[in-house]
mmCIF file of C-alpha atoms and ligand atoms in Angstrom:
data_model
loop_
_atom_site.group_PDB
_atom_site.id
_atom_site.type_symbol
_atom_site.label_atom_id
_atom_site.label_comp_id
_atom_site.label_asym_id
_atom_site.label_seq_id
_atom_site.Cartn_x
_atom_site.Cartn_y
_atom_site.Cartn_z
ATOM 1 C CA UNK A 8 -0.031 0.042 0.037
ATOM 2 C CA UNK A 9 2.602 2.348 -0.767
ATOM 3 C CA UNK A 10 2.440 5.403 -3.306
ATOM 4 C CA UNK A 11 4.980 4.171 -5.336
ATOM 5 C CA UNK A 12 6.522 2.084 -6.946
ATOM 6 C CA UNK A 13 3.845 -0.196 -6.070
ATOM 7 C CA UNK A 14 3.347 -4.061 -5.894
ATOM 8 C CA UNK A 15 3.405 -5.523 -9.296
ATOM 9 C CA UNK A 16 0.864 -8.131 -10.567
ATOM 10 C CA UNK A 17 2.459 -11.665 -11.042
ATOM 11 C CA UNK A 18 1.572 -11.774 -14.736
ATOM 12 C CA UNK A 19 3.145 -8.515 -15.316
ATOM 13 C CA UNK A 20 6.483 -9.496 -13.185
ATOM 14 C CA UNK A 21 6.709 -12.781 -15.290
ATOM 15 C CA UNK A 22 6.685 -11.019 -18.505
ATOM 16 C CA UNK A 23 9.896 -9.442 -17.401
ATOM 17 C CA UNK A 24 11.607 -12.740 -16.314
ATOM 18 C CA UNK A 25 13.774 -13.274 -19.326
ATOM 19 C CA UNK A 26 17.254 -12.286 -20.863
ATOM 20 C CA UNK A 27 17.993 -8.750 -22.459
ATOM 21 C CA UNK A 28 16.115 -8.245 -25.745
ATOM 22 C CA UNK A 29 17.614 -5.936 -28.318
ATOM 23 C CA UNK A 30 15.717 -3.204 -29.894
ATOM 24 C CA UNK A 31 15.552 -5.046 -33.291
ATOM 25 C CA UNK A 32 14.066 -7.886 -31.724
ATOM 26 C CA UNK A 33 10.457 -8.322 -32.951
ATOM 27 C CA UNK A 34 9.282 -8.987 -29.625
ATOM 28 C CA UNK A 35 10.776 -5.670 -28.326
ATOM 29 C CA UNK A 36 9.560 -3.791 -31.368
ATOM 30 C CA UNK A 37 5.910 -5.114 -31.012
ATOM 31 C CA UNK A 38 5.853 -4.580 -27.117
ATOM 32 C CA UNK A 39 6.962 -0.790 -27.698
ATOM 33 C CA UNK A 40 4.223 -0.380 -30.341
ATOM 34 C CA UNK A 41 1.721 -2.089 -27.906
ATOM 35 C CA UNK A 42 2.899 0.038 -25.078
ATOM 36 C CA UNK A 43 2.570 3.402 -26.838
ATOM 37 C CA UNK A 44 -0.788 2.754 -28.361
ATOM 38 C CA UNK A 45 -1.979 1.423 -25.040
ATOM 39 C CA UNK A 46 -1.046 4.824 -23.248
ATOM 40 C CA UNK A 47 -3.141 6.742 -25.538
ATOM 41 C CA UNK A 48 -6.109 5.055 -24.132
ATOM 42 C CA UNK A 49 -4.987 5.516 -20.556
ATOM 43 C CA UNK A 50 -4.604 9.232 -21.278
ATOM 44 C CA UNK A 51 -7.789 9.623 -23.185
ATOM 45 C CA UNK A 52 -6.124 10.937 -26.536
ATOM 46 C CA UNK A 53 -6.361 9.661 -29.953
ATOM 47 C CA UNK A 54 -3.564 9.361 -32.718
ATOM 48 C CA UNK A 55 -3.367 13.369 -33.236
ATOM 49 C CA UNK A 56 -1.319 12.767 -29.781
ATOM 50 C CA UNK A 57 1.997 11.161 -30.117
ATOM 51 C CA UNK A 58 2.976 9.011 -26.860
ATOM 52 C CA UNK A 59 6.581 8.820 -25.586
ATOM 53 C CA UNK A 60 8.408 6.188 -23.420
ATOM 54 C CA UNK A 61 11.754 7.892 -22.218
ATOM 55 C CA UNK A 62 14.565 7.152 -19.807
ATOM 56 C CA UNK A 63 14.046 7.746 -16.107
ATOM 57 C CA UNK A 64 10.796 8.114 -14.586
ATOM 58 C CA UNK A 65 8.070 10.948 -13.618
ATOM 59 C CA UNK A 66 10.965 13.671 -13.041
ATOM 60 C CA UNK A 67 12.583 12.946 -16.409
ATOM 61 C CA UNK A 68 9.288 13.267 -18.183
ATOM 62 C CA UNK A 69 8.536 16.487 -16.259
ATOM 63 C CA UNK A 70 12.098 17.728 -17.328
ATOM 64 C CA UNK A 71 11.613 16.791 -20.772
ATOM 65 C CA UNK A 72 8.924 19.577 -21.343
ATOM 66 C CA UNK A 73 11.430 22.125 -21.281
ATOM 67 C CA UNK A 74 12.213 20.890 -24.624
ATOM 68 C CA UNK A 75 8.891 22.605 -25.855
ATOM 69 C CA UNK A 76 9.979 25.901 -24.213
ATOM 70 C CA UNK A 77 11.943 28.702 -25.583
ATOM 71 C CA UNK A 78 14.495 31.229 -23.972
ATOM 72 C CA UNK A 79 13.039 33.715 -21.640
ATOM 73 C CA UNK A 80 9.325 32.265 -21.964
ATOM 74 C CA UNK A 81 7.223 32.525 -18.582
ATOM 75 C CA UNK A 82 5.577 29.494 -17.201
ATOM 76 C CA UNK A 83 2.918 29.392 -14.372
ATOM 77 C CA UNK A 84 3.451 26.400 -11.908
ATOM 78 C CA UNK A 85 0.092 25.547 -10.154
ATOM 79 C CA UNK A 86 1.261 23.853 -6.792
ATOM 80 C CA UNK A 87 -0.920 21.815 -4.385
ATOM 81 C CA UNK A 88 2.235 20.470 -2.501
ATOM 82 C CA UNK A 89 5.817 18.619 -3.025
ATOM 83 C CA UNK A 90 5.464 17.407 -6.576
ATOM 84 C CA UNK A 91 3.705 20.723 -7.808
ATOM 85 C CA UNK A 92 6.588 22.502 -6.151
ATOM 86 C CA UNK A 93 9.290 20.378 -7.918
ATOM 87 C CA UNK A 94 8.618 22.223 -11.140
ATOM 88 C CA UNK A 95 9.899 25.306 -9.728
ATOM 89 C CA UNK A 96 13.758 24.342 -9.242
ATOM 90 C CA UNK A 97 13.323 22.226 -12.392
ATOM 91 C CA UNK A 98 12.561 25.037 -14.556
ATOM 92 C CA UNK A 99 14.743 27.557 -12.995
ATOM 93 C CA UNK A 100 17.489 25.404 -14.155
ATOM 94 C CA UNK A 101 16.912 26.840 -17.551
ATOM 95 C CA UNK A 102 16.798 30.365 -18.804
ATOM 96 C CA UNK A 103 12.746 30.595 -18.315
ATOM 97 C CA UNK A 104 10.438 32.680 -16.094
ATOM 98 C CA UNK A 105 8.857 30.844 -13.319
ATOM 99 C CA UNK A 106 5.785 31.918 -11.347
ATOM 100 C CA UNK A 107 4.223 29.579 -8.613
ATOM 101 C CA UNK A 108 0.706 29.898 -7.257
ATOM 102 C CA UNK A 109 0.596 27.702 -4.053
ATOM 103 C CA UNK A 110 -2.250 25.940 -2.074
ATOM 104 C CA UNK A 111 -2.198 25.304 1.632
ATOM 105 C CA UNK A 112 -1.589 22.014 2.356
ATOM 106 C CA UNK A 113 -4.506 19.546 1.843
ATOM 107 C CA UNK A 114 -6.164 21.964 -0.582
ATOM 108 C CA UNK A 115 -5.727 23.020 -4.282
ATOM 109 C CA UNK A 116 -5.318 26.329 -6.024
ATOM 110 C CA UNK A 117 -8.688 27.137 -7.177
ATOM 111 C CA UNK A 118 -9.450 27.231 -11.111
ATOM 112 C CA UNK A 119 -10.586 31.041 -10.828
ATOM 113 C CA UNK A 120 -7.152 32.015 -9.269
ATOM 114 C CA UNK A 121 -5.095 30.386 -11.998
ATOM 115 C CA UNK A 122 -7.727 32.224 -14.484
ATOM 116 C CA UNK A 123 -7.030 35.468 -12.828
ATOM 117 C CA UNK A 124 -2.981 35.111 -12.986
ATOM 118 C CA UNK A 125 -2.968 33.803 -16.503
ATOM 119 C CA UNK A 126 -5.285 36.772 -17.667
ATOM 120 C CA UNK A 127 -2.568 39.062 -16.544
ATOM 121 C CA UNK A 128 -0.997 37.874 -19.694
ATOM 122 C CA UNK A 129 2.464 36.547 -20.713
ATOM 123 C CA UNK A 130 2.385 33.243 -19.755
ATOM 124 C CA UNK A 131 3.346 30.694 -22.564
ATOM 125 C CA UNK A 132 2.762 27.508 -20.371
ATOM 126 C CA UNK A 133 1.035 26.213 -17.300
ATOM 127 C CA UNK A 134 2.018 23.334 -15.127
ATOM 128 C CA UNK A 135 -0.422 21.463 -12.857
ATOM 129 C CA UNK A 136 -0.412 17.985 -10.832
ATOM 130 C CA UNK A 137 -3.381 15.760 -11.352
ATOM 131 C CA UNK A 138 -3.104 13.739 -8.151
ATOM 132 C CA UNK A 139 -0.723 15.519 -5.860
ATOM 133 C CA UNK A 140 0.786 12.396 -4.109
ATOM 134 C CA UNK A 141 2.162 14.407 -0.982
ATOM 135 C CA UNK A 142 -1.455 14.984 0.037
ATOM 136 C CA UNK A 143 -3.813 13.083 -2.026
ATOM 137 C CA UNK A 144 -5.283 15.912 -3.346
ATOM 138 C CA UNK A 145 -6.815 15.634 -6.758
ATOM 139 C CA UNK A 146 -6.825 18.996 -8.867
ATOM 140 C CA UNK A 147 -9.776 19.896 -10.859
ATOM 141 C CA UNK A 148 -7.986 19.557 -14.298
ATOM 142 C CA UNK A 149 -10.973 20.105 -16.558
ATOM 143 C CA UNK A 150 -12.419 23.089 -15.115
ATOM 144 C CA UNK A 151 -8.874 24.777 -14.576
ATOM 145 C CA UNK A 152 -7.755 24.091 -18.427
ATOM 146 C CA UNK A 153 -11.297 25.393 -19.713
ATOM 147 C CA UNK A 154 -10.687 28.619 -18.233
ATOM 148 C CA UNK A 155 -7.086 28.922 -19.533
ATOM 149 C CA UNK A 156 -6.607 27.040 -22.776
ATOM 150 C CA UNK A 157 -7.028 29.593 -25.457
ATOM 151 C CA UNK A 158 -4.722 32.245 -23.410
ATOM 152 C CA UNK A 159 -1.732 29.965 -23.217
ATOM 153 C CA UNK A 160 0.145 27.672 -25.638
ATOM 154 C CA UNK A 161 1.080 24.853 -23.490
ATOM 155 C CA UNK A 162 -1.232 23.080 -20.785
ATOM 156 C CA UNK A 163 0.997 20.663 -18.931
ATOM 157 C CA UNK A 164 -0.423 18.043 -16.518
ATOM 158 C CA UNK A 165 1.770 15.698 -14.271
ATOM 159 C CA UNK A 166 -0.594 12.731 -14.041
ATOM 160 C CA UNK A 167 2.014 10.254 -12.377
ATOM 161 C CA UNK A 168 -0.299 9.229 -9.506
ATOM 162 C CA UNK A 169 -3.337 9.329 -11.701
ATOM 163 C CA UNK A 170 -3.128 7.960 -15.154
ATOM 164 C CA UNK A 171 -4.541 4.383 -15.013
ATOM 165 C CA UNK A 172 -6.546 5.013 -11.776
ATOM 166 C CA UNK A 173 -8.494 8.399 -12.330
ATOM 167 C CA UNK A 174 -10.617 9.592 -15.338
ATOM 168 C CA UNK A 175 -8.177 11.195 -17.675
ATOM 169 C CA UNK A 176 -9.545 12.844 -20.955
ATOM 170 C CA UNK A 177 -6.421 14.804 -22.024
ATOM 171 C CA UNK A 178 -7.690 15.514 -25.375
ATOM 172 C CA UNK A 179 -11.357 16.450 -24.402
ATOM 173 C CA UNK A 180 -10.018 18.572 -21.483
ATOM 174 C CA UNK A 181 -7.448 20.379 -23.964
ATOM 175 C CA UNK A 182 -4.408 18.976 -22.232
ATOM 176 C CA UNK A 183 -1.099 19.487 -24.306
ATOM 177 C CA UNK A 184 1.365 17.581 -22.399
ATOM 178 C CA UNK A 185 -0.079 14.749 -19.996
ATOM 179 C CA UNK A 186 2.746 12.691 -18.275
ATOM 180 C CA UNK A 187 3.076 9.720 -15.937
ATOM 181 C CA UNK A 188 5.880 7.209 -14.843
ATOM 182 C CA UNK A 189 5.782 3.334 -15.153
ATOM 183 C CA UNK A 190 5.726 2.572 -11.376
ATOM 184 C CA UNK A 191 2.792 4.245 -9.939
ATOM 185 C CA UNK A 192 -0.986 3.631 -10.996
ATOM 186 C CA UNK A 193 0.180 1.873 -14.103
ATOM 187 C CA UNK A 194 1.333 -1.048 -11.778
ATOM 188 C CA UNK A 195 4.757 -1.773 -13.565
ATOM 189 C CA UNK A 196 8.462 -1.338 -12.329
ATOM 190 C CA UNK A 197 10.147 1.811 -12.360
ATOM 191 C CA UNK A 198 12.416 3.026 -15.496
ATOM 192 C CA UNK A 199 10.272 4.968 -18.034
ATOM 193 C CA UNK A 200 8.980 8.399 -18.220
ATOM 194 C CA UNK A 201 5.761 8.276 -20.414
ATOM 195 C CA UNK A 202 4.179 11.348 -22.103
ATOM 196 C CA UNK A 203 1.574 12.339 -24.815
ATOM 197 C CA UNK A 204 2.007 15.592 -26.765
ATOM 198 C CA UNK A 205 -0.915 17.261 -28.613
ATOM 199 C CA UNK A 206 -0.713 18.682 -32.000
ATOM 200 C CA UNK A 207 0.278 22.245 -30.682
ATOM 201 C CA UNK A 208 2.880 20.653 -28.460
ATOM 202 C CA UNK A 209 4.387 18.518 -31.505
ATOM 203 C CA UNK A 210 4.447 21.622 -33.508
ATOM 204 C CA UNK A 211 6.803 23.533 -30.803
ATOM 205 C CA UNK A 212 9.356 20.803 -31.097
ATOM 206 C CA UNK A 213 9.989 22.351 -34.377
ATOM 207 C CA UNK A 214 11.603 25.639 -33.052
ATOM 208 C CA UNK A 215 14.615 25.917 -30.971
ATOM 209 C CA UNK A 216 14.089 25.330 -27.300
ATOM 210 C CA UNK A 217 16.263 25.580 -23.772
ATOM 211 C CA UNK A 218 16.581 21.883 -23.386
ATOM 212 C CA UNK A 219 19.851 19.857 -22.851
ATOM 213 C CA UNK A 220 20.548 16.561 -24.750
ATOM 214 C CA UNK A 221 19.068 13.583 -23.295
ATOM 215 C CA UNK A 222 15.490 14.908 -22.537
ATOM 216 C CA UNK A 223 15.068 16.659 -25.741
ATOM 217 C CA UNK A 224 11.877 15.197 -26.965
ATOM 218 C CA UNK A 225 13.263 16.230 -30.487
ATOM 219 C CA UNK A 226 15.728 12.946 -30.219
ATOM 220 C CA UNK A 227 13.018 10.726 -28.880
ATOM 221 C CA UNK A 228 10.216 11.529 -31.551
ATOM 222 C CA UNK A 229 11.496 9.718 -34.481
ATOM 223 C CA UNK A 230 12.202 6.524 -32.353
ATOM 224 C CA UNK A 231 8.776 6.637 -31.183
ATOM 225 C CA UNK A 232 7.052 7.043 -34.410
ATOM 226 C CA UNK A 233 9.589 4.203 -35.803
ATOM 227 C CA UNK A 234 8.456 1.682 -33.113
ATOM 228 C CA UNK A 235 4.767 2.488 -33.971
ATOM 229 C CA UNK A 236 5.466 1.530 -37.333
ATOM 230 C CA UNK A 237 6.994 -1.564 -36.449
ATOM 231 C CA UNK A 238 10.597 -0.682 -37.097
ATOM 232 C CA UNK A 239 13.505 -0.473 -34.622
ATOM 233 C CA UNK A 240 14.371 2.763 -32.924
ATOM 234 C CA UNK A 241 17.316 3.976 -30.864
ATOM 235 C CA UNK A 242 18.283 7.182 -29.229
ATOM 236 C CA UNK A 243 19.400 6.033 -25.771
ATOM 237 C CA UNK A 244 18.850 2.478 -24.125
ATOM 238 C CA UNK A 245 15.445 1.984 -22.491
ATOM 239 C CA UNK A 246 15.016 -0.368 -19.623
ATOM 240 C CA UNK A 247 14.057 -3.295 -21.753
ATOM 241 C CA UNK A 248 12.350 -5.560 -19.142
ATOM 242 C CA UNK A 249 10.167 -2.689 -17.684
ATOM 243 C CA UNK A 250 8.819 -1.924 -21.368
ATOM 244 C CA UNK A 251 8.064 -5.870 -21.500
ATOM 245 C CA UNK A 252 6.454 -5.414 -18.212
ATOM 246 C CA UNK A 253 4.549 -2.163 -18.965
ATOM 247 C CA UNK A 254 3.211 -3.555 -22.161
ATOM 248 C CA UNK A 255 1.997 -6.455 -20.262
ATOM 249 C CA UNK A 256 0.504 -4.146 -17.569
ATOM 250 C CA UNK A 257 -1.359 -2.222 -20.229
ATOM 251 C CA UNK A 258 -2.752 -5.348 -21.807
ATOM 252 C CA UNK A 259 -4.203 -6.466 -18.444
ATOM 253 C CA UNK A 260 -5.541 -2.753 -17.931
ATOM 254 C CA UNK A 261 -7.575 -3.214 -21.298
ATOM 255 C CA UNK A 262 -8.659 -6.572 -20.290
ATOM 256 C CA UNK A 263 -9.965 -5.483 -16.974
ATOM 257 C CA UNK A 264 -11.515 -2.415 -18.979
ATOM 258 C CA UNK A 265 -10.268 1.083 -18.140
ATOM 259 C CA UNK A 266 -13.670 2.138 -16.631
ATOM 260 C CA UNK A 267 -13.775 -0.928 -14.465
ATOM 261 C CA UNK A 268 -10.225 -0.241 -13.250
ATOM 262 C CA UNK A 269 -11.039 3.344 -12.245
ATOM 263 C CA UNK A 270 -14.062 2.137 -10.432
ATOM 264 C CA UNK A 271 -12.202 -0.314 -8.766
ATOM 265 C CA UNK A 272 -9.798 2.363 -7.560
ATOM 266 C CA UNK A 273 -12.590 4.553 -6.608
ATOM 267 C CA UNK A 274 -14.330 1.872 -4.467
ATOM 268 C CA UNK A 275 -10.936 1.035 -2.355
ATOM 269 C CA UNK A 276 -10.257 4.596 -2.005
ATOM 270 C CA UNK A 277 -13.866 5.049 -0.471
ATOM 271 C CA UNK A 278 -13.282 2.145 1.938
ATOM 272 C CA UNK A 279 -9.914 3.411 2.912
ATOM 273 C CA UNK A 280 -11.281 6.814 3.731
ATOM 274 C CA UNK A 281 -14.365 5.326 5.283
ATOM 275 C CA UNK A 282 -12.036 3.323 7.536
ATOM 276 C CA UNK A 283 -9.700 6.038 8.585
ATOM 277 C CA UNK A 284 -12.723 8.305 9.612
ATOM 278 C CA UNK A 285 -14.453 5.334 11.017
ATOM 279 C CA UNK A 286 -11.632 4.602 13.509
ATOM 280 C CA UNK A 287 -11.600 8.288 14.327
ATOM 281 C CA UNK A 288 -8.788 9.858 12.267
ATOM 282 C CA UNK A 289 -8.955 12.853 9.806
ATOM 283 C CA UNK A 290 -7.844 12.824 6.333
ATOM 284 C CA UNK A 291 -5.200 15.474 4.777
ATOM 285 C CA UNK A 292 -7.282 16.332 1.677
ATOM 286 C CA UNK A 293 -9.706 19.003 2.918
ATOM 287 C CA UNK A 294 -12.572 18.781 0.231
ATOM 288 C CA UNK A 295 -14.260 15.751 -0.350
ATOM 289 C CA UNK A 296 -14.267 16.549 -4.378
ATOM 290 C CA UNK A 297 -10.869 16.469 -3.976
ATOM 291 C CA UNK A 298 -10.328 13.037 -2.642
ATOM 292 C CA UNK A 299 -8.102 11.097 -5.083
ATOM 293 C CA UNK A 300 -8.456 7.378 -5.934
ATOM 294 C CA UNK A 301 -5.031 6.638 -5.452
ATOM 295 C CA UNK A 302 -3.455 8.259 -2.207
ATOM 296 C CA UNK A 303 -4.918 9.032 1.109
ATOM 297 C CA UNK A 304 -2.911 11.044 3.891
ATOM 298 C CA UNK A 305 -3.676 10.396 7.462
ATOM 299 C CA UNK A 306 -3.433 12.707 10.370
ATOM 300 C CA UNK A 307 -2.374 11.354 13.623
ATOM 301 C CA UNK A 308 -2.626 13.175 16.845
ATOM 302 C CA UNK A 309 -0.190 11.765 19.518
ATOM 303 C CA UNK A 310 1.816 9.106 17.823
ATOM 304 C CA UNK A 311 4.840 9.727 15.826
ATOM 305 C CA UNK A 312 3.996 8.574 11.968
ATOM 306 C CA UNK A 313 7.496 7.123 11.634
ATOM 307 C CA UNK A 314 6.492 4.513 14.385
ATOM 308 C CA UNK A 315 3.512 3.838 12.731
ATOM 309 C CA UNK A 316 5.025 3.015 9.439
ATOM 310 C CA UNK A 317 7.835 0.618 11.120
ATOM 311 C CA UNK A 318 5.122 -1.015 13.352
ATOM 312 C CA UNK A 319 2.663 -1.829 10.256
ATOM 313 C CA UNK A 320 5.506 -3.180 8.104
ATOM 314 C CA UNK A 321 6.076 -6.016 10.909
ATOM 315 C CA UNK A 322 2.137 -6.776 10.176
ATOM 316 C CA UNK A 323 2.885 -7.132 6.330
ATOM 317 C CA UNK A 324 1.645 -3.765 5.296
ATOM 318 C CA UNK A 325 3.861 -1.212 3.727
ATOM 319 C CA UNK A 326 2.761 2.548 4.010
ATOM 320 C CA UNK A 327 4.661 5.823 3.046
ATOM 321 C CA UNK A 328 5.652 8.709 4.967
ATOM 322 C CA UNK A 329 4.120 12.043 5.126
ATOM 323 C CA UNK A 330 6.455 14.480 2.821
ATOM 324 C CA UNK A 331 4.726 17.683 2.869
ATOM 325 C CA UNK A 332 7.094 19.998 4.819
ATOM 326 C CA UNK A 333 4.215 22.227 6.539
ATOM 327 C CA UNK A 334 2.671 18.830 7.816
ATOM 328 C CA UNK A 335 6.049 17.346 8.868
ATOM 329 C CA UNK A 336 5.562 14.582 11.498
ATOM 330 C CA UNK A 337 1.795 14.701 11.641
ATOM 331 C CA UNK A 338 0.624 12.542 8.814
ATOM 332 C CA UNK A 339 1.416 9.397 6.899
ATOM 333 C CA UNK A 340 0.227 8.234 3.314
ATOM 334 C CA UNK A 341 -1.820 5.040 2.211
ATOM 335 C CA UNK A 342 -1.250 4.415 -1.403
ATOM 336 C CA UNK A 343 -4.200 2.464 -3.151
ATOM 337 C CA UNK A 344 -3.051 2.236 -6.595
ATOM 338 C CA UNK A 345 -2.196 -0.346 -9.331
ATOM 339 C CA UNK A 346 -3.595 -3.858 -8.595
ATOM 340 C CA UNK A 347 -5.121 -2.956 -5.208
ATOM 341 C CA UNK A 348 -8.494 -4.793 -4.012
ATOM 342 C CA UNK A 349 -11.204 -4.304 -1.457
ATOM 343 C CA UNK A 350 -9.335 -6.870 0.674
ATOM 344 C CA UNK A 351 -6.420 -4.916 0.612
ATOM 345 C CA UNK A 352 -8.383 -1.926 2.025
ATOM 346 C CA UNK A 353 -9.925 -4.060 4.754
ATOM 347 C CA UNK A 354 -6.467 -5.397 5.719
ATOM 348 C CA UNK A 355 -4.912 -2.322 5.919
ATOM 349 C CA UNK A 356 -7.584 -0.689 8.127
ATOM 350 C CA UNK A 357 -7.461 -3.630 10.288
ATOM 351 C CA UNK A 358 -3.697 -3.519 10.809
ATOM 352 C CA UNK A 359 -4.052 0.316 11.401
ATOM 353 C CA UNK A 360 -6.321 0.117 14.167
ATOM 354 C CA UNK A 361 -4.169 -2.434 16.043
ATOM 355 C CA UNK A 362 -0.999 -0.679 15.687
ATOM 356 C CA UNK A 363 -2.447 2.753 16.404
ATOM 357 C CA UNK A 364 -4.028 1.484 19.445
ATOM 358 C CA UNK A 365 -1.162 -0.340 20.608
ATOM 359 C CA UNK A 366 1.251 2.822 20.253
ATOM 360 C CA UNK A 367 -1.315 4.713 22.235
ATOM 361 C CA UNK A 368 -3.326 6.674 19.467
ATOM 362 C CA UNK A 369 -6.922 7.391 20.398
ATOM 363 C CA UNK A 370 -8.917 5.071 17.816
ATOM 364 C CA UNK A 371 -12.088 3.234 17.949
ATOM 365 C CA UNK A 372 -10.801 -0.341 17.131
ATOM 366 C CA UNK A 373 -13.578 -2.371 15.132
ATOM 367 C CA UNK A 374 -15.136 0.806 13.819
ATOM 368 C CA UNK A 375 -12.794 1.526 10.966
ATOM 369 C CA UNK A 376 -13.130 -1.951 9.695
ATOM 370 C CA UNK A 377 -17.003 -1.662 10.078
ATOM 371 C CA UNK A 378 -17.095 1.521 8.126
ATOM 372 C CA UNK A 379 -14.752 0.253 5.565
ATOM 373 C CA UNK A 380 -16.993 -2.896 5.156
ATOM 374 C CA UNK A 381 -20.066 -0.778 4.921
ATOM 375 C CA UNK A 382 -18.548 1.461 2.178
ATOM 376 C CA UNK A 383 -17.738 -1.734 0.090
ATOM 377 C CA UNK A 384 -20.996 -3.133 0.530
ATOM 378 C CA UNK A 385 -23.353 -0.281 -0.104
HETATM 379 C C1 LIG B 402 6.449 10.117 -7.916
HETATM 380 C C2 LIG B 402 5.888 11.434 -8.296
HETATM 381 C C3 LIG B 402 6.835 12.120 -9.436
HETATM 382 C C4 LIG B 402 8.446 11.672 -9.908
HETATM 383 O O1 LIG B 402 8.120 10.432 -10.297
HETATM 384 P P1 LIG B 402 9.759 9.745 -10.280
HETATM 385 O O2 LIG B 402 9.489 8.672 -11.083
HETATM 386 O O3 LIG B 402 10.159 9.476 -9.176
HETATM 387 O O4 LIG B 402 10.688 10.673 -10.886
HETATM 388 C C5 LIG B 402 6.217 13.097 -10.042
HETATM 389 N N1 LIG B 402 5.125 13.526 -10.046
HETATM 390 C C6 LIG B 402 4.237 13.042 -9.095
HETATM 391 C C7 LIG B 402 2.799 13.612 -8.947
HETATM 392 C C8 LIG B 402 4.657 11.738 -8.575
HETATM 393 O O5 LIG B 402 3.741 11.023 -7.371
#
């Protein structure tokens, strides 16, 4: 029950139990094509978008966005927490102008505030984080984008903790760059940064940019196009086992049905939240409409969250620490993404009740499990 890297399904794991494969092997070429096409579905885009798989992970996908930006251009960062904040130092490594709008911990920047700032003019791009993994807050992406799409050239959405578990309609919403990584809600091992670029984003690749070499999407574009045409492509070696496993993961997502998968995440998340509140604790995300399907932050009152994490591990459940600097030492996170089931939710709540009680936290043992059961049942 970590926020990533997440536990991997056996079938996905087994797809990687083999020797190295070269880029020219038909098996690898097929897996790349399958993966790039599968990502379009998860991101909610059609063939007018180009999908990419590049070396690294979520952060390399984020940094590759600078290959769409030119010297001196101004970017608005909409930040709801630690991962939103990451855009600021990242973009400031380049000759760009950066301005940040920050939400209070547990909240999101209201779409009207983003619109007000953008309407002052001068912005080329706006970044936002679909699910802020540090707090479990889901940003109202659709509404925000609707208000600003026509006034900027690029809308960039970090969907690392969302794609594969939340509804994503990047094309209908008007998102130009939607990005994720292989090891979170897509349920594969780490190693790949994944993106989809709209036509207007692809158009920007034609001009100059402030990008360095490795993450310049100009270098990766022909590679992706080749693989989709069933031909080999090479720029820098991709983690071949992760590619094979992610292709399998996307195949399983298709088999489960994306809608069913999102509904499963919604249900497990609902049970987790009911369980947390049922035992008498509070959730970090402040507004119910911003509760995510993938991460729940849990506020504790007396006990040290680090002690909770080490105690639950002994009971077979791995949780994640709280990382928001303004809430340091006051919460921990439950990840519920990838291949999670309702039984995982019940086990997690049951273990938490026992552990918290024995550490001296004031919880109602049995009430969390009961509430989680009722949430799953109704
Ligand atoms: C994990 C995460 C990242 C960073 O991904 P890495 O693969 O660790 O580089 C970026 N954004 C969000 C929202 C994340 O959850």
